[in-house]
Amino acid sequence: MNMKKKLMGVISALAALCISMTASAVSAAEPYDSYNYDRWGEAVPSQAGFSAERSVSGYDLGVGAFDSPSDIFCDHEHIFYIVDTGNDRIVAVNPDFDDVVKVYDSFTMPDGSKTTLNKPMGVYVSAENDYIYIADSDNSRVLISDKDGNVQGEIKKPESEVYDQKRTFLPQRVLADKAGNVYVVLGNITTGAAMFAPDGSFMGFYGANRVEPTAKIVSNYIRSIFMSDEKKAQRKRTVPTGITSFDIDGDFIFTCTSSSTQTTDTVKKLNAAGKNIFADLELSFGDFRPVYDTSQNKVLSPAIVDIDVAEDGCINCLDFTTGRVFQYDEDCNLLFITGAVAKQTGGFDHAAALESLDNDLYVLDSSKDTVTIFRETSFGKAVHKAAALYNAGYYEEALGPWQDVLKRDGNYHRAYVGIASALLRKGDYKGAMKYAKLSDSGDIYNKAFEVYRREFLKEHFTAIAAGLVLLTAGLIACGRIRKKRRARKAAEKISEKEEKQT
């Protein structure tokens, strides 16, 4: 029996050692240290949510080298479309990235003639009509084609007073909503995405960024109040930064800007009317603090060049400055930080675009000419499970998964918030206050404390009431005693006076 116990102990120890070595090997394989942020906004070591599996080039796919690829998109059939900009083509790849489905380098026009692409920059495939929308930049058009390469339509420069005719039409990104409306990010336009009706008619601009109210802008605005109309006309106008990229999720369009000098509207969630749902929230995207680059001797601020909304609602933001993917849940709580500027697999020279499928990430590098595939780790799976339950409103059901996450990584700030919320819903207000304090979640703490105080008063009402009665009676008795003492002293003083007078 003792021998059996010893044998089981040895087996358990070996299993634990293997798991530890595997985890270390995964971490060592990445060209960067995994980290996250604590409640004070300080970077702390953390387990990786994703691990770089491999990088895929055009050579690997048998279509020759990619040349400055600029965009990647996964359609409803899980086919990936890579915009091979320098080679003037779109390469469609299967979900395993080991076989090319089709190469779109020539298209058939309605009259039977052929047309080709010229420096395409973006691609989108509609689940509603199965059309491919291509931002054909140097041809100054959006090309709309079926999957057989037959052109269904073109969108060109609008002949409208709203559109400045002096500006060229340079599509960078494109997408279409359920109604068939087409949105186009233009390289030289800062007033939002150009919006077109299903028939191709121009409808105006959508989702323009706000101008960040810097000290200089505020000062200029105050001076303009006292300017004449003539001087106002001559004054140089302040313009917002343009949209860099976008993605669509149901009825909402998410946009990002790569401006490293503006913090306003870095990422937006726009409804059908173009209103930013994130506008009144204090949100930050990318690293909490700018990165100092010793090689360039300057501070590098985040520049979000692409955004992707995953099937589970997670928001993935690609930062060109650091080569990192910052993943947030649908409430914009930071989940994971993945990637880096590095030569090894998992690092990037020129991070250009990203896409997701299930819980995996695909990042396009326009300098390495590769797509890097990141697979979800076991820790990533645990976090995603807990976050999915939490965001669906199943706070109590998420308690166990959040506790599992915390066992794996005691620094994981999001788990403390999830546990605090779960305990609040469960009625454990004391526990909720404890974890809310650890996560610096003031709102959760205040809610838990308010209910805890109310429940405490309700539970101990009889004792508290009796105590108050006794206290009141004691105070009244003390008052009467003091009153009698004062009266006695007064009588004694009067008596002393009378004795002196006699």
XYZ file of C-alpha atoms in Angstrom:
502
model
C 0.000 0.000 0.000
C 2.849 2.395 0.952
C 4.662 1.527 -2.277
C 1.513 2.335 -4.265
C 1.215 5.721 -2.533
C 4.873 6.503 -3.237
C 4.444 5.548 -6.878
C 1.393 7.794 -7.214
C 3.327 10.631 -5.584
C 6.206 10.242 -8.050
C 3.771 10.188 -10.999
C 2.018 13.347 -9.713
C 5.347 15.128 -9.279
C 6.443 14.199 -12.791
C 3.108 15.383 -14.224
C 3.435 18.728 -12.442
C 7.009 19.070 -13.700
C 5.905 18.348 -17.282
C 3.145 20.956 -17.074
C 5.599 23.502 -15.677
C 8.153 22.767 -18.382
C 5.491 23.009 -21.096
C 4.291 26.366 -19.806
C 7.899 27.627 -19.645
C 8.568 26.372 -23.173
C 5.513 28.220 -24.512
C 6.605 31.409 -22.756
C 10.178 31.065 -23.952
C 9.012 30.532 -27.522
C 7.526 34.028 -27.610
C 9.888 36.924 -28.461
C 8.359 39.026 -25.680
C 7.362 38.858 -22.012
C 3.628 38.571 -21.404
C 2.217 41.308 -19.196
C -0.998 43.040 -18.181
C -1.929 45.964 -15.934
C -2.892 45.983 -12.265
C -5.405 48.253 -10.530
C -2.830 51.048 -10.251
C -2.118 50.982 -13.978
C 1.299 49.397 -13.505
C 2.548 46.743 -15.936
C 2.851 43.347 -14.206
C 3.871 39.903 -15.516
C 0.934 37.802 -16.677
C 0.210 34.537 -18.407
C -0.160 34.631 -22.189
C -3.639 34.428 -23.657
C -2.280 33.559 -27.098
C 0.765 31.760 -28.442
C 2.253 32.267 -31.900
C 1.890 28.977 -33.769
C 3.472 29.848 -37.125
C 3.877 32.470 -39.818
C 2.594 31.802 -43.344
C 4.057 33.420 -46.478
C 2.976 33.423 -50.098
C 5.706 30.892 -50.769
C 4.210 28.560 -48.158
C 0.875 28.803 -49.967
C 2.416 28.186 -53.383
C 1.445 31.548 -54.917
C 4.818 33.280 -54.744
C 5.870 35.931 -52.258
C 3.380 38.503 -51.043
C 4.376 42.092 -51.708
C 3.384 44.655 -49.059
C 0.049 43.017 -48.107
C -2.234 45.532 -46.418
C -5.455 43.863 -45.265
C -6.943 40.518 -44.239
C -10.585 39.480 -43.850
C -12.355 36.251 -42.825
C -15.802 35.711 -44.360
C -18.856 33.833 -43.060
C -17.572 30.601 -44.645
C -14.245 30.985 -42.789
C -12.309 31.754 -45.981
C -9.528 34.313 -45.498
C -8.947 37.044 -48.090
C -5.464 38.598 -48.136
C -4.986 41.898 -49.964
C -1.635 41.429 -51.718
C -1.180 45.109 -52.544
C 2.161 45.048 -54.362
C 1.056 42.140 -56.583
C -2.333 43.708 -57.405
C -4.342 40.696 -56.285
C -6.560 39.195 -53.587
C -5.555 35.737 -52.359
C -8.327 33.594 -50.823
C -7.048 30.951 -48.369
C -8.731 28.111 -46.471
C -9.084 28.367 -42.652
C -6.092 26.059 -42.046
C -3.849 28.322 -44.131
C -2.474 25.393 -46.109
C -4.375 25.759 -49.373
C -5.295 28.603 -51.729
C -8.981 28.680 -52.682
C -8.675 31.290 -55.442
C -6.437 34.129 -56.615
C -8.351 37.226 -57.745
C -6.031 39.067 -60.141
C -8.469 39.647 -63.000
C -12.198 40.399 -63.073
C -14.868 40.271 -65.783
C -16.870 43.445 -66.349
C -20.603 43.324 -67.237
C -19.736 43.957 -70.909
C -17.348 40.980 -70.968
C -14.123 43.008 -70.847
C -11.402 42.344 -68.291
C -10.231 44.634 -65.500
C -7.391 44.324 -62.996
C -6.581 45.818 -59.621
C -4.088 48.600 -58.990
C -2.651 48.748 -55.467
C -5.731 47.423 -53.622
C -5.754 48.302 -49.904
C -8.829 46.712 -48.319
C -11.340 43.894 -48.731
C -14.709 42.909 -47.274
C -17.045 40.007 -48.068
C -20.750 40.405 -47.322
C -22.631 37.525 -45.705
C -25.906 38.912 -47.113
C -25.122 38.848 -50.849
C -21.753 36.995 -50.942
C -20.169 39.920 -52.787
C -16.505 40.882 -52.462
C -15.918 44.616 -51.903
C -12.377 45.740 -52.800
C -10.830 49.126 -52.008
C -8.993 49.422 -55.334
C -6.990 52.466 -54.308
C -4.906 53.474 -57.338
C -7.843 52.779 -59.659
C -9.822 55.270 -57.537
C -12.762 52.925 -57.069
C -14.441 50.317 -54.932
C -14.843 47.186 -57.034
C -17.808 44.935 -56.205
C -17.535 41.365 -57.470
C -19.093 37.955 -56.910
C -16.878 35.068 -55.850
C -16.427 33.961 -59.465
C -14.768 37.267 -60.315
C -17.741 38.817 -62.153
C -18.010 42.544 -61.458
C -21.390 43.561 -60.029
C -20.670 47.237 -59.734
C -18.184 50.045 -59.079
C -18.176 52.984 -56.705
C -16.179 55.970 -57.866
C -15.605 59.578 -56.847
C -18.959 61.183 -55.997
C -20.140 64.100 -58.105
C -21.558 65.967 -55.152
C -21.199 69.396 -53.578
C -20.625 67.664 -50.246
C -17.515 65.947 -51.627
C -14.598 68.293 -52.322
C -13.983 67.820 -56.061
C -10.378 68.924 -55.655
C -9.668 65.767 -53.668
C -8.938 62.460 -55.330
C -10.806 59.249 -54.456
C -8.379 56.910 -52.658
C -10.190 54.006 -50.921
C -8.195 52.398 -48.073
C -10.787 50.222 -46.322
C -14.326 49.146 -47.181
C -17.271 47.339 -45.586
C -21.015 46.933 -46.134
C -23.886 46.682 -43.644
C -26.903 44.352 -43.706
C -28.919 46.838 -45.734
C -26.251 46.943 -48.459
C -24.935 50.413 -47.619
C -21.209 50.695 -48.347
C -18.726 52.559 -46.117
C -15.318 53.591 -47.440
C -12.304 54.930 -45.542
C -10.496 57.368 -47.844
C -6.804 58.136 -47.454
C -7.120 61.895 -47.855
C -10.450 62.550 -46.091
C -10.740 63.399 -42.370
C -14.504 64.044 -42.200
C -15.415 60.392 -41.643
C -16.060 57.406 -43.886
C -17.785 58.040 -47.210
C -21.199 56.351 -47.198
C -22.952 55.012 -50.301
C -26.419 53.545 -50.818
C -26.806 50.015 -52.265
C -27.242 51.555 -55.733
C -23.890 53.371 -55.387
C -25.276 56.875 -54.808
C -23.341 59.048 -52.358
C -25.094 59.617 -49.021
C -22.526 61.743 -47.187
C -19.918 61.118 -44.502
C -20.271 58.911 -41.453
C -18.575 58.843 -38.040
C -16.155 61.776 -38.219
C -13.681 62.015 -35.346
C -13.861 64.939 -32.957
C -11.106 67.525 -32.720
C -9.148 66.991 -29.517
C -9.512 70.086 -27.288
C -5.825 70.893 -26.757
C -4.720 74.103 -25.030
C -3.789 75.658 -28.387
C -7.166 74.843 -29.937
C -9.062 76.253 -26.944
C -6.938 79.398 -27.068
C -7.587 79.837 -30.804
C -11.319 79.353 -30.254
C -11.435 82.060 -27.583
C -9.515 84.476 -29.844
C -11.873 83.714 -32.734
C -14.821 85.037 -30.715
C -13.382 88.537 -31.021
C -12.268 88.215 -34.692
C -13.990 89.810 -37.645
C -15.621 87.556 -40.246
C -12.820 88.434 -42.685
C -10.102 87.278 -40.276
C -12.065 84.151 -39.431
C -12.182 83.232 -43.129
C -8.409 83.633 -43.417
C -7.667 81.673 -40.241
C -6.291 78.153 -40.603
C -8.939 75.671 -39.535
C -8.337 72.812 -37.136
C -9.334 69.453 -38.607
C -9.811 66.102 -36.869
C -7.718 63.045 -37.617
C -9.164 60.630 -40.139
C -10.421 57.101 -39.597
C -7.698 54.516 -40.302
C -9.733 51.315 -40.299
C -13.031 49.833 -39.142
C -15.060 46.682 -38.590
C -18.762 45.929 -38.311
C -20.560 43.892 -35.659
C -24.322 43.641 -36.031
C -25.765 47.161 -36.006
C -22.548 48.820 -34.841
C -19.450 49.972 -36.693
C -16.183 50.135 -34.753
C -13.539 52.575 -35.997
C -9.935 53.321 -35.041
C -7.372 55.994 -35.809
C -3.603 55.573 -36.006
C -2.854 59.154 -34.945
C -0.205 59.096 -32.219
C -0.918 62.706 -31.228
C -4.642 62.389 -30.534
C -6.250 60.474 -27.679
C -9.842 61.465 -28.467
C -11.815 58.900 -30.501
C -8.920 56.442 -30.780
C -11.561 53.698 -30.888
C -15.263 54.345 -31.430
C -18.446 52.274 -31.419
C -20.927 53.926 -33.758
C -24.648 53.250 -34.008
C -26.728 53.681 -37.177
C -26.977 57.429 -36.569
C -23.195 57.745 -36.269
C -23.260 58.405 -32.510
C -20.221 57.170 -30.592
C -21.369 54.904 -27.745
C -17.903 55.210 -26.145
C -17.889 59.029 -26.220
C -18.769 59.619 -22.557
C -16.656 56.785 -21.165
C -13.132 57.223 -19.842
C -11.430 54.598 -22.006
C -7.827 54.015 -22.957
C -6.552 51.803 -25.768
C -3.028 50.517 -26.135
C -0.365 50.770 -23.442
C -1.319 52.876 -20.424
C 1.944 54.773 -20.714
C 3.810 55.711 -23.914
C 6.797 53.482 -24.693
C 10.278 55.033 -24.689
C 12.398 53.742 -27.571
C 16.090 53.950 -26.627
C 17.190 53.236 -30.206
C 15.293 56.281 -31.512
C 15.595 58.307 -28.304
C 11.925 59.264 -28.324
C 8.585 58.433 -26.759
C 6.323 56.271 -28.914
C 2.580 56.693 -28.414
C 0.016 54.058 -29.466
C -1.090 54.113 -33.124
C -4.087 51.788 -33.628
C -3.934 50.804 -37.311
C -6.634 48.124 -37.359
C -9.574 46.898 -35.324
C -11.424 43.580 -35.301
C -14.553 42.520 -33.420
C -14.526 38.776 -32.743
C -17.571 36.491 -32.755
C -17.714 36.565 -28.944
C -17.722 40.385 -28.894
C -14.069 40.828 -27.939
C -12.466 43.937 -29.454
C -8.964 43.419 -30.890
C -6.837 46.514 -31.522
C -3.559 46.379 -33.448
C -0.942 48.916 -32.353
C 1.591 49.691 -35.069
C 3.979 51.391 -32.634
C 4.577 48.354 -30.435
C 3.449 45.587 -32.815
C 1.004 44.421 -30.152
C -2.589 43.257 -30.205
C -4.602 44.605 -27.280
C -7.714 42.528 -26.663
C -10.682 43.919 -24.722
C -14.034 42.437 -23.783
C -17.201 44.106 -25.048
C -17.147 46.506 -22.075
C -13.578 47.538 -23.010
C -11.907 45.782 -20.081
C -8.379 44.754 -21.075
C -8.001 40.964 -21.373
C -4.675 40.278 -23.108
C -1.639 41.900 -24.713
C -0.030 39.871 -27.501
C 2.888 40.436 -29.887
C 5.847 42.816 -30.124
C 8.205 44.471 -32.571
C 10.620 41.581 -33.201
C 12.119 39.407 -35.934
C 11.043 36.072 -34.453
C 7.688 34.400 -35.012
C 5.176 36.273 -32.890
C 6.856 39.617 -33.502
C 6.373 42.126 -36.331
C 8.280 44.632 -38.422
C 5.231 46.451 -39.791
C 1.955 45.285 -38.244
C -0.680 46.203 -40.838
C -3.952 44.349 -40.202
C -5.566 41.680 -38.062
C -8.507 39.284 -38.148
C -9.964 36.643 -35.839
C -11.621 33.271 -36.227
C -13.213 31.583 -33.223
C -10.744 32.540 -30.464
C -7.596 32.682 -32.612
C -5.872 35.768 -34.047
C -4.306 36.362 -37.466
C -1.925 39.300 -37.872
C -0.638 40.574 -41.213
C 2.869 42.039 -41.507
C 3.359 44.188 -44.613
C 7.151 44.157 -44.250
C 7.731 40.469 -43.506
C 4.963 39.673 -46.050
C 3.482 37.048 -43.749
C 0.382 36.190 -41.734
C 1.139 35.107 -38.142
C -1.363 32.748 -36.542
C -1.870 33.023 -32.779
C -3.674 30.169 -31.041
C -5.611 30.581 -27.810
C -3.766 29.147 -24.773
C -5.420 27.212 -21.935
C -5.233 30.367 -19.822
C -6.798 32.359 -22.646
C -9.598 29.802 -22.843
C -10.263 30.114 -19.101
C -10.436 33.925 -19.305
C -12.658 33.897 -22.396
C -15.058 31.452 -20.732
C -15.343 33.613 -17.626
C -15.663 36.848 -19.640
C -18.340 35.352 -21.926
C -20.484 34.302 -18.941
C -19.962 37.640 -17.232
C -20.819 39.732 -20.308
C -23.932 37.622 -20.929
C -25.162 38.559 -17.455
C -24.444 35.194 -15.823
C -22.396 36.723 -12.997
C -22.873 33.918 -10.497
C -22.079 31.257 -13.118
C -18.887 33.186 -13.926
C -17.707 33.065 -10.295
C -16.061 29.634 -10.572
C -14.278 30.395 -13.881
C -13.006 33.745 -12.518
C -11.693 31.985 -9.406
C -9.947 29.479 -11.692
C -8.341 32.372 -13.582
C -7.137 33.913 -10.328
C -5.588 30.625 -9.229
C -3.581 30.589 -12.463
C -2.578 34.245 -12.311
C -2.871 36.174 -9.041
C -2.036 39.439 -10.867
C -4.994 39.226 -13.248
C -6.973 42.379 -12.425
C -10.064 41.532 -14.472
C -10.683 38.409 -12.352
C -10.997 40.479 -9.175
C -13.652 42.643 -10.820
C -15.541 39.572 -12.046
C -15.456 37.893 -8.626
C -16.608 41.089 -6.903
C -19.587 41.374 -9.280
C -20.455 37.691 -8.874
C -20.363 37.872 -5.069
C -22.506 41.011 -5.170
C -25.181 39.191 -7.195
C -24.868 36.146 -4.960
C -25.578 38.208 -1.848
C -22.116 37.905 -0.308
C -21.750 41.643 0.216
C -18.815 41.398 2.598
C -16.897 39.265 0.084
C -17.907 41.618 -2.736
C -16.481 44.577 -0.820
C -13.228 42.686 -0.253
C -12.679 41.911 -3.954
C -13.996 45.298 -5.083
C -11.355 46.913 -2.864
C -8.663 44.661 -4.323
C -9.756 45.600 -7.858
C -10.230 49.298 -7.025
C -13.840 49.066 -8.274
C -15.535 51.924 -6.450
C -18.961 51.383 -7.993
C -19.144 47.725 -6.981
C -17.831 48.515 -3.485
C -20.419 51.273 -2.934
C -23.284 49.029 -4.089
C -22.139 46.159 -1.877
C -21.606 48.450 1.135
C -25.030 50.057 0.748
C -26.815 46.697 0.706
C -24.541 45.295 3.446
C -25.387 48.260 5.693
C -29.114 47.909 4.990
C -29.036 44.151 5.647
C -27.019 44.651 8.850
C -29.492 47.195 10.169
C -32.418 44.948 9.281
C -30.888 41.880 10.931
C -29.894 43.682 14.141
C -32.821 46.112 14.327
C -34.162 44.818 17.674
C -30.775 45.001 19.365
C -30.011 48.399 17.846
C -33.469 49.735 18.816
C -33.073 48.400 22.371
C -29.622 49.947 22.561
C -30.983 53.292 21.357
C -33.802 53.145 23.937
C -31.330 52.380 26.720
C -29.002 55.080 25.477
C -31.846 57.589 25.334
C -33.035 56.599 28.808
C -29.499 56.905 30.103
C -29.090 60.337 28.559
C -32.421 61.468 30.067
C -31.407 60.100 33.485
C -28.024 61.798 33.231
C -29.765 65.032 32.292
C -32.062 64.848 35.280
C -29.168 64.134 37.634
C -27.207 67.083 36.228
C -30.299 69.270 36.579
C -30.752 68.259 40.224
C -27.069 68.920 40.907
C -27.307 72.370 39.343
C -30.464 73.114 41.370
C -28.794 71.945 44.576
C -25.701 74.047 43.926
C -27.888 77.059 43.171
C -29.798 76.558 46.434
C -26.537 76.270 48.357
C -25.264 79.523 46.853
C -28.498 81.316 47.802
C -28.246 79.915 51.308
C -24.657 81.092 51.640
C -25.649 84.587 50.491
C -28.443 84.801 53.044
C -26.077 83.709 55.846
C -23.567 86.408 54.879
C -26.257 89.092 54.849
C -27.443 88.136 58.306
